[in-house]
């Protein structure tokens, strides 16, 4: 990925996007790949650039355009050049800004109100996916969107994406992101959401694949009455690593947020959870809560939690909780005495923890597929 | 509005300024010459002089920490590293020079000693001016000496343990301490001896623009027990003072140590202190910590639970008022199986004060069967203050029971309303709620210190109400 390539991509770009890629590249070429103490990216080589053309989209009554050939109106420029801090790391964010090779622009038109999800599917056969996604919900609309990164072969993919969500006054955006890339893949995902007055953004996060995955969600609640609920599940096994980060900025009064993350770790897996509740001065009557619980399935796993709570306003309710425990031996013993195998009993306990989140997936095919992946990962490779 | 009990207390007893008389005082700043001078004045053995010089090198090679509190206004080159008061170390208070004794009298130290302490050490600026222990304990083999005397009397023990638990390479201010430490206490409790009444050290900075770098080393041998209390204060000056002490605790097999601190440095003091305990098999280490003073504090007492079944508790209250940024917390490092730990951290912030709980909980791969809980609670007394919580939790095996909880908020209006309906004024109601909030800490202190803690809270609450 170099300046010759940027020139080539620019020639194919429309309007203001030309300059956009260039300024992204300026940042990109200035920065080094972060090493990251916990996830550890030492020795990471960036892949060769190639195009991506497997994007599939389904959705009724809604504008979904491929970012590579849509009009890119002025309001999208404003959103993409907003300048608010977000993302896993500036190097990766600027990489997408300069080289994005796919992505969608979803406009939720006035009056739209549907619980049938819009499906955005990024299948991967060892692909390079640099997706740039923009979602704009017009006032008083309601939409559900699922963005799914799925491996269709064992080949290692490199996914680095950005998703920007603008929820205008009174609107509601439910965004679910599913990551089930192959075990040799790298995944970097930077998501930012901005809520308008009385608007809600709900994140659902399902993290199952990739050798190394770094995922970051940032929400700014700039206007009164904003809401941001996050539910997530992760299953990490083998020697894979996941760094999952949420940052919620309460800026305006009466904003509320809630984070509920459930995870399970197996073999030599390593997960890092960061939850950052930042209540700024002036966010009166803000409410923020955060909870993470991880089930540890093997002696050799590692689980880190860094749940920060920053508060510059007294009239608030904010709390945090994290817990970590092995599966209860007595419960397992009881279940096995009723005729279940160890695997079945473990599966059942992990499912019990994950179910509230899996059940809420608005697509039955995906729901079953996710259950299958967890089951397969839980029961294979009993090395110990 | 009627005066309430909250407003009655006078802060001035902490603000006594004794006339600055000194025997020796080094120049400002930090050079090998100054370090050699301190070592020479103390008549130290060569190994200690070399240790100091080596630490100075480490200090110079390490960058200032970029996290925590803002240290950009702290200019070490303006700090006088060593200032010894014009006094001999005394065994009775009658031999302590009058103006220095007056300071400690007003802080209530000699009186407390008579009534309920097993021993007292009192440090004035860089040197210990009083050190005494009850005869009966001395007969049982308990050693309680000021650190310079201990270095002369027990050179082998000191050499074996000094800065082994907190090496100068640990961080920049540990290195600074290694270079210019002065004063402090050494405690040794022999096997099986239980010291039931507390030993106390009181650290007083009197001169402006100076630093205090006392070293505390406590060894509680197998099966022994002790309770050590430290208090610190200084009068208010317009120039910065620096406190960079170091506390090293060795709690041997089956031993118990309780370490209580009531810190009330003046609000021009940078308190950059390091405290660490190595806890062996079946031993117990209890930290009780009240932080009220200083301009900026970075203090993270840590327990390294390295023996099977070792336990540690940390209970703290941090109160930051105007102009204060107090960054404190506990580190619990579980290295052995079946170890347990409990952290309860309470913080209060008002008038723009900033409190920050920063903790580390680490459970190593071999530390199976660990039980641990961390609870943080922040109470904000107005909307211009800040309360932040930043714990790091690292779990490296599956057989662990860990729970973490944090919350932050203000005094509930329902509670104030209820208390007022029972006849209390708003001020009294708030003060009562705050005292209730810190009860877990005051409950872990000896009565006299709990009273002191309440007094400090009253002082801090004064003016915030009404």
Short mmCIF file of N, CA and C in Angstrom, two decimals, chain A residues 38 281 284 296-299 301-326, chain B residues 365 368 380-410:
data_model
loop_
_atom_site.label_atom_id
_atom_site.label_comp_id
_atom_site.label_asym_id
_atom_site.label_seq_id
_atom_site.Cartn_x
_atom_site.Cartn_y
_atom_site.Cartn_z
N UNK A 38 -0.79 -6.24 24.94
CA UNK A 38 -1.61 -7.41 25.26
C UNK A 38 -1.94 -8.26 24.02
N UNK A 281 -18.62 16.65 32.36
CA UNK A 281 -19.33 17.67 33.14
C UNK A 281 -20.52 18.18 32.33
N UNK A 284 -25.85 15.77 33.29
CA UNK A 284 -26.66 15.56 34.49
C UNK A 284 -27.62 14.41 34.28
N UNK A 296 -14.27 -19.37 32.21
CA UNK A 296 -12.94 -19.88 31.90
C UNK A 296 -13.01 -21.40 31.81
N UNK A 297 -12.68 -21.93 30.63
CA UNK A 297 -12.87 -23.36 30.43
C UNK A 297 -11.59 -24.18 30.58
N UNK A 298 -10.45 -23.53 30.59
CA UNK A 298 -9.20 -24.27 30.73
C UNK A 298 -8.24 -23.51 31.62
N UNK A 299 -7.32 -24.26 32.23
CA UNK A 299 -6.34 -23.66 33.14
C UNK A 299 -5.42 -22.67 32.42
N UNK A 301 -6.01 -20.47 30.01
CA UNK A 301 -6.57 -19.26 29.39
C UNK A 301 -6.05 -18.03 30.12
N UNK A 302 -6.28 -16.89 29.51
CA UNK A 302 -5.96 -15.64 30.18
C UNK A 302 -7.05 -14.61 29.88
N UNK A 303 -7.50 -13.94 30.92
CA UNK A 303 -8.57 -12.95 30.75
C UNK A 303 -8.18 -11.66 31.46
N UNK A 304 -8.12 -10.58 30.71
CA UNK A 304 -7.85 -9.27 31.31
C UNK A 304 -9.11 -8.40 31.21
N UNK A 305 -9.32 -7.60 32.22
CA UNK A 305 -10.43 -6.64 32.16
C UNK A 305 -9.93 -5.29 32.62
N UNK A 306 -10.23 -4.26 31.86
CA UNK A 306 -9.83 -2.90 32.23
C UNK A 306 -11.06 -2.01 32.13
N UNK A 307 -11.91 -2.06 33.14
CA UNK A 307 -13.15 -1.30 33.06
C UNK A 307 -13.02 0.07 33.70
N UNK A 308 -12.79 1.11 32.93
CA UNK A 308 -12.59 2.45 33.50
C UNK A 308 -13.91 3.19 33.65
N UNK A 309 -13.99 3.93 34.72
CA UNK A 309 -15.19 4.73 34.98
C UNK A 309 -14.73 6.14 35.30
N UNK A 310 -15.03 7.08 34.41
CA UNK A 310 -14.59 8.45 34.64
C UNK A 310 -15.82 9.32 34.86
N UNK A 311 -15.79 10.11 35.91
CA UNK A 311 -17.00 10.83 36.25
C UNK A 311 -16.68 12.26 36.66
N UNK A 312 -17.22 13.22 35.94
CA UNK A 312 -16.99 14.63 36.26
C UNK A 312 -18.31 15.33 36.55
N UNK A 313 -19.27 14.58 37.01
CA UNK A 313 -20.60 15.13 37.26
C UNK A 313 -21.15 14.36 38.44
N UNK A 314 -21.77 15.06 39.40
CA UNK A 314 -22.18 14.33 40.61
C UNK A 314 -23.57 13.72 40.49
N UNK A 315 -24.42 14.32 39.67
CA UNK A 315 -25.81 13.88 39.65
C UNK A 315 -25.98 12.75 38.64
N UNK A 316 -25.34 11.62 38.92
CA UNK A 316 -25.34 10.51 37.96
C UNK A 316 -25.48 9.19 38.70
N UNK A 317 -25.77 8.17 37.93
CA UNK A 317 -25.70 6.82 38.49
C UNK A 317 -24.81 6.02 37.56
N UNK A 318 -23.68 5.60 38.06
CA UNK A 318 -22.80 4.84 37.18
C UNK A 318 -22.20 3.68 37.94
N UNK A 319 -22.10 2.57 37.27
CA UNK A 319 -21.55 1.40 37.94
C UNK A 319 -20.87 0.47 36.96
N UNK A 320 -20.10 -0.42 37.53
CA UNK A 320 -19.28 -1.35 36.78
C UNK A 320 -19.28 -2.67 37.49
N UNK A 321 -19.23 -3.73 36.78
CA UNK A 321 -18.98 -5.00 37.44
C UNK A 321 -18.26 -5.91 36.48
N UNK A 322 -17.39 -6.72 37.01
CA UNK A 322 -16.73 -7.73 36.19
C UNK A 322 -16.61 -8.97 37.03
N UNK A 323 -16.74 -10.11 36.40
CA UNK A 323 -16.52 -11.33 37.16
C UNK A 323 -15.92 -12.38 36.25
N UNK A 324 -15.37 -13.34 36.89
CA UNK A 324 -14.60 -14.33 36.18
C UNK A 324 -14.69 -15.59 37.00
N UNK A 325 -15.10 -16.68 36.40
CA UNK A 325 -15.13 -17.88 37.22
C UNK A 325 -15.03 -19.12 36.34
N UNK A 326 -14.60 -20.21 36.96
CA UNK A 326 -14.60 -21.47 36.22
C UNK A 326 -16.02 -22.03 36.30
N UNK B 365 -0.40 -17.77 36.47
CA UNK B 365 -0.80 -19.09 35.99
C UNK B 365 -0.79 -20.16 37.09
N UNK B 368 -3.82 -21.04 41.50
CA UNK B 368 -5.15 -21.63 41.35
C UNK B 368 -5.89 -21.51 42.68
N UNK B 380 -19.42 11.87 45.10
CA UNK B 380 -19.10 13.22 44.62
C UNK B 380 -19.95 14.20 45.39
N UNK B 381 -19.28 15.22 45.92
CA UNK B 381 -20.01 16.15 46.77
C UNK B 381 -20.46 17.40 46.00
N UNK B 382 -20.04 17.54 44.76
CA UNK B 382 -20.55 18.63 43.92
C UNK B 382 -20.28 18.30 42.46
N UNK B 383 -20.69 19.20 41.57
CA UNK B 383 -20.57 18.87 40.15
C UNK B 383 -19.33 19.49 39.49
N UNK B 384 -18.38 19.99 40.30
CA UNK B 384 -17.15 20.48 39.66
C UNK B 384 -15.97 19.55 39.95
N UNK B 385 -16.23 18.48 40.68
CA UNK B 385 -15.15 17.54 41.04
C UNK B 385 -15.12 16.37 40.06
N UNK B 386 -14.14 15.50 40.26
CA UNK B 386 -14.02 14.33 39.38
C UNK B 386 -13.76 13.08 40.20
N UNK B 387 -14.30 11.98 39.75
CA UNK B 387 -14.01 10.71 40.39
C UNK B 387 -13.83 9.66 39.30
N UNK B 388 -12.62 9.15 39.16
CA UNK B 388 -12.33 8.18 38.11
C UNK B 388 -11.91 6.85 38.72
N UNK B 389 -12.19 5.78 38.01
CA UNK B 389 -11.83 4.45 38.48
C UNK B 389 -11.19 3.69 37.34
N UNK B 390 -9.97 3.24 37.51
CA UNK B 390 -9.26 2.56 36.42
C UNK B 390 -8.57 1.30 36.90
N UNK B 391 -9.30 0.23 37.09
CA UNK B 391 -8.64 -0.99 37.53
C UNK B 391 -8.13 -1.81 36.34
N UNK B 392 -7.11 -2.58 36.56
CA UNK B 392 -6.68 -3.54 35.55
C UNK B 392 -6.77 -4.93 36.18
N UNK B 393 -7.44 -5.82 35.49
CA UNK B 393 -7.63 -7.16 36.04
C UNK B 393 -7.03 -8.16 35.06
N UNK B 394 -6.10 -8.97 35.53
CA UNK B 394 -5.46 -9.96 34.65
C UNK B 394 -5.56 -11.34 35.29
N UNK B 395 -6.28 -12.22 34.63
CA UNK B 395 -6.48 -13.56 35.19
C UNK B 395 -5.80 -14.57 34.26
N UNK B 396 -4.89 -15.38 34.81
CA UNK B 396 -4.12 -16.27 33.95
C UNK B 396 -4.31 -17.75 34.24
N UNK B 397 -5.41 -18.12 34.88
CA UNK B 397 -5.78 -19.53 34.92
C UNK B 397 -7.28 -19.62 35.14
N UNK B 398 -7.84 -20.84 35.08
CA UNK B 398 -9.30 -20.92 35.08
C UNK B 398 -9.90 -21.10 36.46
N UNK B 399 -9.07 -21.45 37.46
CA UNK B 399 -9.63 -21.82 38.75
C UNK B 399 -9.56 -20.60 39.67
N UNK B 400 -10.37 -19.61 39.36
CA UNK B 400 -10.32 -18.33 40.05
C UNK B 400 -11.74 -17.84 40.27
N UNK B 401 -11.96 -17.26 41.42
CA UNK B 401 -13.25 -16.66 41.68
C UNK B 401 -13.01 -15.17 41.89
N UNK B 402 -13.34 -14.37 40.89
CA UNK B 402 -13.04 -12.95 40.95
C UNK B 402 -14.32 -12.14 40.81
N UNK B 403 -14.46 -11.15 41.62
CA UNK B 403 -15.59 -10.24 41.48
C UNK B 403 -15.10 -8.80 41.58
N UNK B 404 -15.60 -7.96 40.71
CA UNK B 404 -15.20 -6.56 40.74
C UNK B 404 -16.45 -5.69 40.63
N UNK B 405 -16.50 -4.65 41.42
CA UNK B 405 -17.65 -3.76 41.37
C UNK B 405 -17.19 -2.34 41.57
N UNK B 406 -17.77 -1.42 40.85
CA UNK B 406 -17.46 -0.02 41.09
C UNK B 406 -18.72 0.79 40.89
N UNK B 407 -18.89 1.82 41.70
CA UNK B 407 -19.99 2.74 41.40
C UNK B 407 -19.63 4.13 41.87
N UNK B 408 -20.31 5.09 41.29
CA UNK B 408 -20.04 6.47 41.64
C UNK B 408 -21.36 7.23 41.62
N UNK B 409 -21.48 8.19 42.51
CA UNK B 409 -22.71 8.98 42.56
C UNK B 409 -22.61 10.05 43.61
N UNK B 410 -23.73 10.71 43.88
CA UNK B 410 -23.71 11.76 44.89
C UNK B 410 -24.48 11.30 46.12
#
